Tab-separated table of C-alpha atoms and ligand atoms in Angstrom:
chain	number	residue	atom	x	y	z
M	1	MET	CA	-183.495	-123.695	-48.879
M	2	SER	CA	-183.080	-120.289	-47.297
M	3	GLN	CA	-186.067	-118.889	-45.453
M	4	THR	CA	-187.031	-115.258	-45.034
M	5	LEU	CA	-185.996	-113.813	-41.716
M	6	VAL	CA	-189.188	-112.064	-40.725
M	7	ASN	CA	-188.267	-111.291	-37.115
M	8	PRO	CA	-185.394	-109.184	-35.800
M	9	VAL	CA	-182.954	-110.724	-33.301
M	10	PRO	CA	-184.899	-111.168	-30.053
M	11	GLN	CA	-184.129	-108.744	-27.257
M	12	HIS	CA	-184.791	-111.364	-24.602
M	13	ILE	CA	-184.208	-115.121	-24.771
M	14	ALA	CA	-185.014	-117.421	-21.864
M	15	ILE	CA	-183.520	-120.911	-21.556
M	16	ILE	CA	-184.471	-124.036	-19.629
M	17	MET	CA	-181.058	-125.679	-19.357
M	18	ASP	CA	-182.029	-129.338	-19.157
M	19	GLY	CA	-180.082	-132.587	-19.459
M	20	ASN	CA	-177.045	-132.155	-17.197
M	21	GLY	CA	-177.882	-135.347	-15.279
M	22	ARG	CA	-178.336	-137.433	-18.423
M	23	TRP	CA	-175.123	-136.070	-19.917
M	24	ALA	CA	-173.243	-137.231	-16.803
M	25	GLN	CA	-175.041	-140.577	-16.692
M	26	GLU	CA	-174.098	-141.308	-20.314
M	27	ARG	CA	-170.455	-140.933	-19.238
M	28	ASN	CA	-170.757	-142.801	-15.944
M	29	LEU	CA	-169.938	-139.583	-14.119
M	30	PRO	CA	-171.576	-138.107	-11.012
M	31	ARG	CA	-174.469	-135.708	-11.723
M	32	LEU	CA	-172.354	-132.800	-10.523
M	33	ALA	CA	-169.941	-133.366	-13.404
M	34	GLY	CA	-172.953	-132.687	-15.645
M	35	HIS	CA	-173.677	-129.421	-13.829
M	36	ASN	CA	-169.996	-128.401	-14.125
M	37	ALA	CA	-170.115	-129.030	-17.849
M	38	GLY	CA	-173.438	-127.143	-17.856
M	39	ALA	CA	-171.708	-124.099	-16.350
M	40	LYS	CA	-169.290	-124.117	-19.317
M	41	ALA	CA	-172.249	-124.212	-21.697
M	42	VAL	CA	-173.581	-121.134	-19.871
M	43	GLU	CA	-170.348	-119.277	-20.710
M	44	ARG	CA	-170.542	-120.304	-24.367
M	45	THR	CA	-174.170	-119.203	-24.535
M	46	LEU	CA	-173.443	-115.823	-22.952
M	47	LYS	CA	-170.787	-115.191	-25.589
M	48	ALA	CA	-173.060	-116.366	-28.416
M	49	ALA	CA	-175.907	-114.152	-27.178
M	50	GLN	CA	-173.633	-111.133	-26.913
M	51	LYS	CA	-172.298	-111.757	-30.389
M	52	ALA	CA	-175.809	-112.097	-31.831
M	53	GLY	CA	-176.910	-108.792	-30.298
M	54	VAL	CA	-179.361	-110.242	-27.779
M	55	LYS	CA	-179.899	-107.825	-24.873
M	56	CYS	CA	-181.098	-110.163	-22.147
M	57	LEU	CA	-180.787	-113.859	-21.273
M	58	THR	CA	-182.871	-115.450	-18.531
M	59	LEU	CA	-181.466	-118.814	-17.446
M	60	TYR	CA	-183.367	-121.295	-15.281
M	61	ALA	CA	-180.615	-122.191	-12.813
M	62	PHE	CA	-182.612	-123.596	-9.877
M	63	SER	CA	-186.350	-124.144	-9.639
M	64	THR	CA	-188.492	-124.202	-6.500
M	65	GLU	CA	-188.982	-127.917	-7.292
M	66	ASN	CA	-185.220	-128.631	-7.324
M	67	TRP	CA	-185.145	-128.709	-3.483
M	68	SER	CA	-186.364	-132.308	-3.696
M	69	ARG	CA	-182.984	-133.398	-5.157
M	70	PRO	CA	-180.330	-135.132	-2.983
M	71	LYS	CA	-178.643	-132.776	-0.502
M	72	ASP	CA	-175.197	-133.340	-2.054
M	73	GLU	CA	-176.413	-132.314	-5.481
M	74	ILE	CA	-178.075	-129.155	-4.113
M	75	GLU	CA	-174.912	-128.212	-2.204
M	76	GLY	CA	-172.798	-128.839	-5.291
M	77	LEU	CA	-175.115	-126.706	-7.432
M	78	PHE	CA	-174.963	-123.843	-4.942
M	79	ASN	CA	-171.161	-124.040	-4.776
M	80	LEU	CA	-171.052	-123.878	-8.542
M	81	LEU	CA	-173.395	-120.905	-8.563
M	82	GLU	CA	-171.288	-119.081	-5.964
M	83	GLN	CA	-168.129	-119.621	-8.021
M	84	THR	CA	-169.927	-118.507	-11.158
M	85	LEU	CA	-171.285	-115.366	-9.471
M	86	ASP	CA	-167.776	-114.504	-8.240
M	87	ARG	CA	-166.262	-114.970	-11.662
M	88	TYR	CA	-168.963	-113.087	-13.549
M	89	THR	CA	-168.825	-110.201	-11.086
M	90	GLN	CA	-165.047	-109.932	-11.454
M	91	ASP	CA	-165.253	-110.066	-15.266
M	92	ALA	CA	-168.510	-108.103	-15.568
M	93	ALA	CA	-166.925	-104.697	-16.080
M	94	LYS	CA	-164.783	-106.086	-18.905
M	95	HIS	CA	-167.796	-107.499	-20.761
M	96	GLY	CA	-170.377	-104.958	-19.574
M	97	LEU	CA	-172.507	-107.774	-18.112
M	98	ARG	CA	-175.353	-106.788	-15.802
M	99	LEU	CA	-176.557	-109.436	-13.399
M	100	LEU	CA	-180.123	-109.843	-12.119
M	101	VAL	CA	-181.527	-112.649	-10.003
M	102	SER	CA	-185.178	-113.688	-10.032
M	103	GLY	CA	-186.816	-115.896	-7.445
M	104	GLU	CA	-187.735	-116.157	-3.781
M	105	LYS	CA	-184.913	-115.351	-1.377
M	106	GLU	CA	-186.254	-117.692	1.300
M	107	PRO	CA	-184.712	-120.291	1.945
M	108	LEU	CA	-181.525	-119.614	-0.050
M	109	PRO	CA	-178.298	-119.912	2.002
M	110	SER	CA	-177.182	-116.530	3.381
M	111	ALA	CA	-173.756	-116.823	1.705
M	112	ILE	CA	-175.481	-116.981	-1.684
M	113	LEU	CA	-177.831	-114.123	-0.808
M	114	GLU	CA	-174.878	-111.896	0.123
M	115	LYS	CA	-173.062	-112.767	-3.096
M	116	ILE	CA	-176.187	-112.078	-5.138
M	117	ALA	CA	-176.717	-108.689	-3.486
M	118	TYR	CA	-173.072	-107.761	-4.106
M	119	SER	CA	-173.073	-108.969	-7.735
M	120	VAL	CA	-176.355	-107.254	-8.588
M	121	LYS	CA	-175.244	-103.988	-6.976
M	122	SER	CA	-171.784	-103.921	-8.498
M	123	THR	CA	-173.027	-104.624	-12.035
M	124	GLU	CA	-176.174	-102.452	-11.983
M	125	HIS	CA	-174.752	-99.711	-14.205
M	126	ASN	CA	-173.288	-102.034	-16.834
M	127	THR	CA	-174.907	-101.619	-20.216
M	128	GLY	CA	-173.968	-104.867	-21.987
M	129	LEU	CA	-175.899	-108.144	-21.852
M	130	THR	CA	-178.294	-108.597	-18.924
M	131	LEU	CA	-178.012	-112.046	-17.373
M	132	ASN	CA	-181.141	-112.748	-15.354
M	133	LEU	CA	-180.570	-115.892	-13.284
M	134	ALA	CA	-183.769	-117.627	-12.233
M	135	LEU	CA	-182.784	-118.987	-8.861
M	136	ASN	CA	-185.236	-120.625	-6.477
M	137	TYR	CA	-187.665	-119.563	-9.159
M	138	GLY	CA	-191.201	-120.753	-9.830
M	139	ALA	CA	-193.609	-118.927	-12.138
M	140	ARG	CA	-196.683	-119.610	-10.025
M	141	GLN	CA	-194.832	-118.300	-6.958
M	142	GLU	CA	-193.875	-115.211	-8.994
M	143	ILE	CA	-197.517	-114.494	-9.858
M	144	VAL	CA	-198.584	-115.029	-6.220
M	145	HIS	CA	-195.751	-112.712	-5.148
M	146	ALA	CA	-197.067	-110.021	-7.516
M	147	VAL	CA	-200.647	-110.409	-6.278
M	148	ASN	CA	-199.544	-110.234	-2.632
M	149	ALA	CA	-197.541	-107.070	-3.324
M	150	LEU	CA	-200.648	-105.521	-4.884
M	151	LEU	CA	-202.864	-106.562	-1.952
M	152	ALA	CA	-200.300	-105.140	0.478
M	153	ALA	CA	-200.458	-101.854	-1.458
M	154	GLY	CA	-204.233	-101.809	-0.841
M	155	LYS	CA	-205.378	-102.676	-4.395
M	156	GLN	CA	-209.028	-103.780	-4.621
M	157	GLN	CA	-209.035	-104.583	-8.347
M	158	ILE	CA	-206.063	-106.030	-10.164
M	159	SER	CA	-205.361	-105.487	-13.866
M	160	MET	CA	-203.037	-107.455	-16.163
M	161	GLN	CA	-200.743	-104.458	-16.254
M	162	ASP	CA	-200.619	-104.415	-12.427
M	163	ILE	CA	-199.424	-108.029	-12.401
M	164	SER	CA	-196.844	-107.412	-15.141
M	165	GLN	CA	-195.508	-104.479	-13.140
M	166	HIS	CA	-195.085	-106.541	-9.967
M	167	LEU	CA	-193.231	-109.535	-11.350
M	168	TYR	CA	-189.631	-110.039	-10.174
M	169	GLN	CA	-188.147	-108.034	-13.080
M	170	PRO	CA	-190.911	-105.791	-14.418
M	171	GLN	CA	-188.430	-103.701	-16.413
M	172	LEU	CA	-187.451	-106.598	-18.705
M	173	PRO	CA	-189.284	-107.159	-21.984
M	174	GLU	CA	-191.151	-110.468	-22.215
M	175	PRO	CA	-188.970	-113.153	-23.852
M	176	GLU	CA	-189.666	-113.424	-27.565
M	177	LEU	CA	-188.044	-116.877	-27.533
M	178	ILE	CA	-187.852	-119.651	-24.938
M	179	ILE	CA	-185.442	-122.525	-25.564
M	180	ARG	CA	-185.483	-125.876	-23.745
M	181	THR	CA	-182.763	-128.426	-24.277
M	182	SER	CA	-182.633	-132.223	-23.889
M	183	GLY	CA	-185.735	-133.054	-25.915
M	184	GLU	CA	-188.212	-132.309	-23.111
M	185	GLU	CA	-191.102	-130.209	-24.358
M	186	ARG	CA	-192.742	-128.346	-21.476
M	187	LEU	CA	-192.388	-125.102	-19.521
M	188	SER	CA	-192.036	-126.614	-16.023
M	189	ASN	CA	-193.274	-123.555	-14.107
M	190	PHE	CA	-190.952	-121.176	-15.998
M	191	LEU	CA	-192.102	-117.619	-16.886
M	192	LEU	CA	-195.753	-118.653	-17.250
M	193	TRP	CA	-197.015	-115.054	-17.286
M	194	GLN	CA	-194.302	-113.694	-19.582
M	195	ALA	CA	-194.513	-116.657	-22.001
M	196	ALA	CA	-198.028	-115.788	-23.213
M	197	TYR	CA	-196.738	-114.984	-26.727
M	198	SER	CA	-193.201	-116.397	-26.616
M	199	GLU	CA	-192.055	-118.665	-29.418
M	200	LEU	CA	-190.888	-122.029	-28.077
M	201	TYR	CA	-187.873	-123.911	-29.406
M	202	PHE	CA	-187.028	-127.429	-28.254
M	203	SER	CA	-183.532	-128.700	-28.895
M	204	PRO	CA	-182.649	-132.409	-28.601
M	205	VAL	CA	-179.132	-131.471	-27.425
M	206	LEU	CA	-178.313	-132.021	-23.727
M	207	TRP	CA	-177.459	-128.720	-22.041
M	208	PRO	CA	-173.716	-129.449	-21.488
M	209	ASP	CA	-173.390	-129.944	-25.272
M	210	PHE	CA	-175.172	-126.685	-26.114
M	211	ASN	CA	-172.931	-124.305	-28.067
M	212	GLU	CA	-172.902	-121.331	-30.400
M	213	GLN	CA	-174.024	-123.432	-33.350
M	214	GLU	CA	-177.079	-124.735	-31.463
M	215	PHE	CA	-177.835	-121.222	-30.256
M	216	GLU	CA	-177.666	-119.927	-33.833
M	217	LYS	CA	-179.981	-122.739	-34.956
M	218	ALA	CA	-182.604	-121.726	-32.406
M	219	LEU	CA	-182.201	-118.080	-33.366
M	220	SER	CA	-182.564	-118.702	-37.118
M	221	ASP	CA	-185.608	-120.890	-36.518
M	222	TYR	CA	-187.190	-118.137	-34.428
M	223	ARG	CA	-186.397	-115.495	-37.015
M	224	THR	CA	-188.419	-117.291	-39.710
M	225	ARG	CA	-191.559	-117.700	-37.599
M	226	ARG	CA	-194.709	-115.732	-38.278
M	227	ARG	CA	-195.755	-114.161	-34.994
M	228	ARG	CA	-199.398	-113.221	-35.068
M	229	PHE	CA	-200.216	-112.483	-31.422
M	230	GLY	CA	-203.727	-113.780	-31.926
M	231	ALA	CA	-204.394	-111.647	-35.018
M	232	LEU	CA	-204.687	-112.911	-38.604
Z	301	FPP	C1	-181.166	-129.432	-15.367
Z	301	FPP	O1	-180.501	-130.622	-15.628
Z	301	FPP	C2	-180.298	-128.414	-14.831
Z	301	FPP	C3	-180.392	-127.875	-13.569
Z	301	FPP	C4	-181.391	-128.316	-12.591
Z	301	FPP	C5	-179.482	-126.862	-13.099
Z	301	FPP	C6	-178.919	-125.898	-14.087
Z	301	FPP	C7	-177.561	-125.578	-13.653
Z	301	FPP	C8	-176.490	-125.398	-14.446
Z	301	FPP	C9	-176.548	-125.376	-15.913
Z	301	FPP	C10	-175.167	-125.274	-13.830
Z	301	FPP	C11	-174.655	-123.952	-13.544
Z	301	FPP	C12	-175.531	-122.797	-13.757
Z	301	FPP	C13	-175.061	-121.544	-13.827
Z	301	FPP	C14	-175.999	-120.412	-14.067
Z	301	FPP	C15	-173.648	-121.263	-13.686
Z	301	FPP	P1	-180.953	-131.919	-14.884
Z	301	FPP	O2	-180.041	-132.137	-13.733
Z	301	FPP	O3	-182.392	-131.840	-14.514
Z	301	FPP	O4	-180.735	-132.987	-15.990
Z	301	FPP	P2	-181.505	-134.374	-16.186
Z	301	FPP	O5	-182.928	-134.017	-16.527
Z	301	FPP	O6	-180.777	-134.989	-17.308
Z	301	FPP	O7	-181.378	-135.136	-14.904
């Protein structure tokens, strides 16, 4: 049965890419093999988002809680991120990709910080898809960061608009849709402020298996939802 598409294609989709470890475990592979396969799913998703006309994708690449993982896994993840940043920056002009990174810089390795600064700077004028990588990101930290910036500016009273304007990427629209893969159904400290009216979509698929078809499924589901924003 076809359903009426009541919503336009979202401008901003945010994704919690979950299930890399389980994907690897199911194949008796090291967890890093899952992250490598996850990086390929990122490429597929970028293409699918571009094709669908989405303007911005925020991807949860490394949370402030991920530091408690084994050192080898963290190092492997950072290597993968460095390679990905290099590749995206080289190809960015071709695809018009603009890269943003959201999260606390401390204590990211300096090599990564330099790459991030270079990638962000060299893609800043691109007008295609915006890829906002949440890296060493935590939503509570982001809200505290905004409040501290306001206190430092001498604010005595803080409004909702003040907080929105001091998040890591105040220029981005709030995500209309947040997707989480692997069957887990929670936000895990992701975009808590911005998610106030986001539609949530939980996919049973493990992130390394995520593809254009799954992306389209999430998009169609979103497009049929009645968004009321608290009104009738
Ligand atoms: C969650 O799976 C995934 C992560 C903690 C990292 C996400 C990283 C990638 C998708 C790889 C590369 C990213 C980019 C942007 C190139 P998990 O390890 O928690 O899976 P599990 O819950 O099955 O253990």
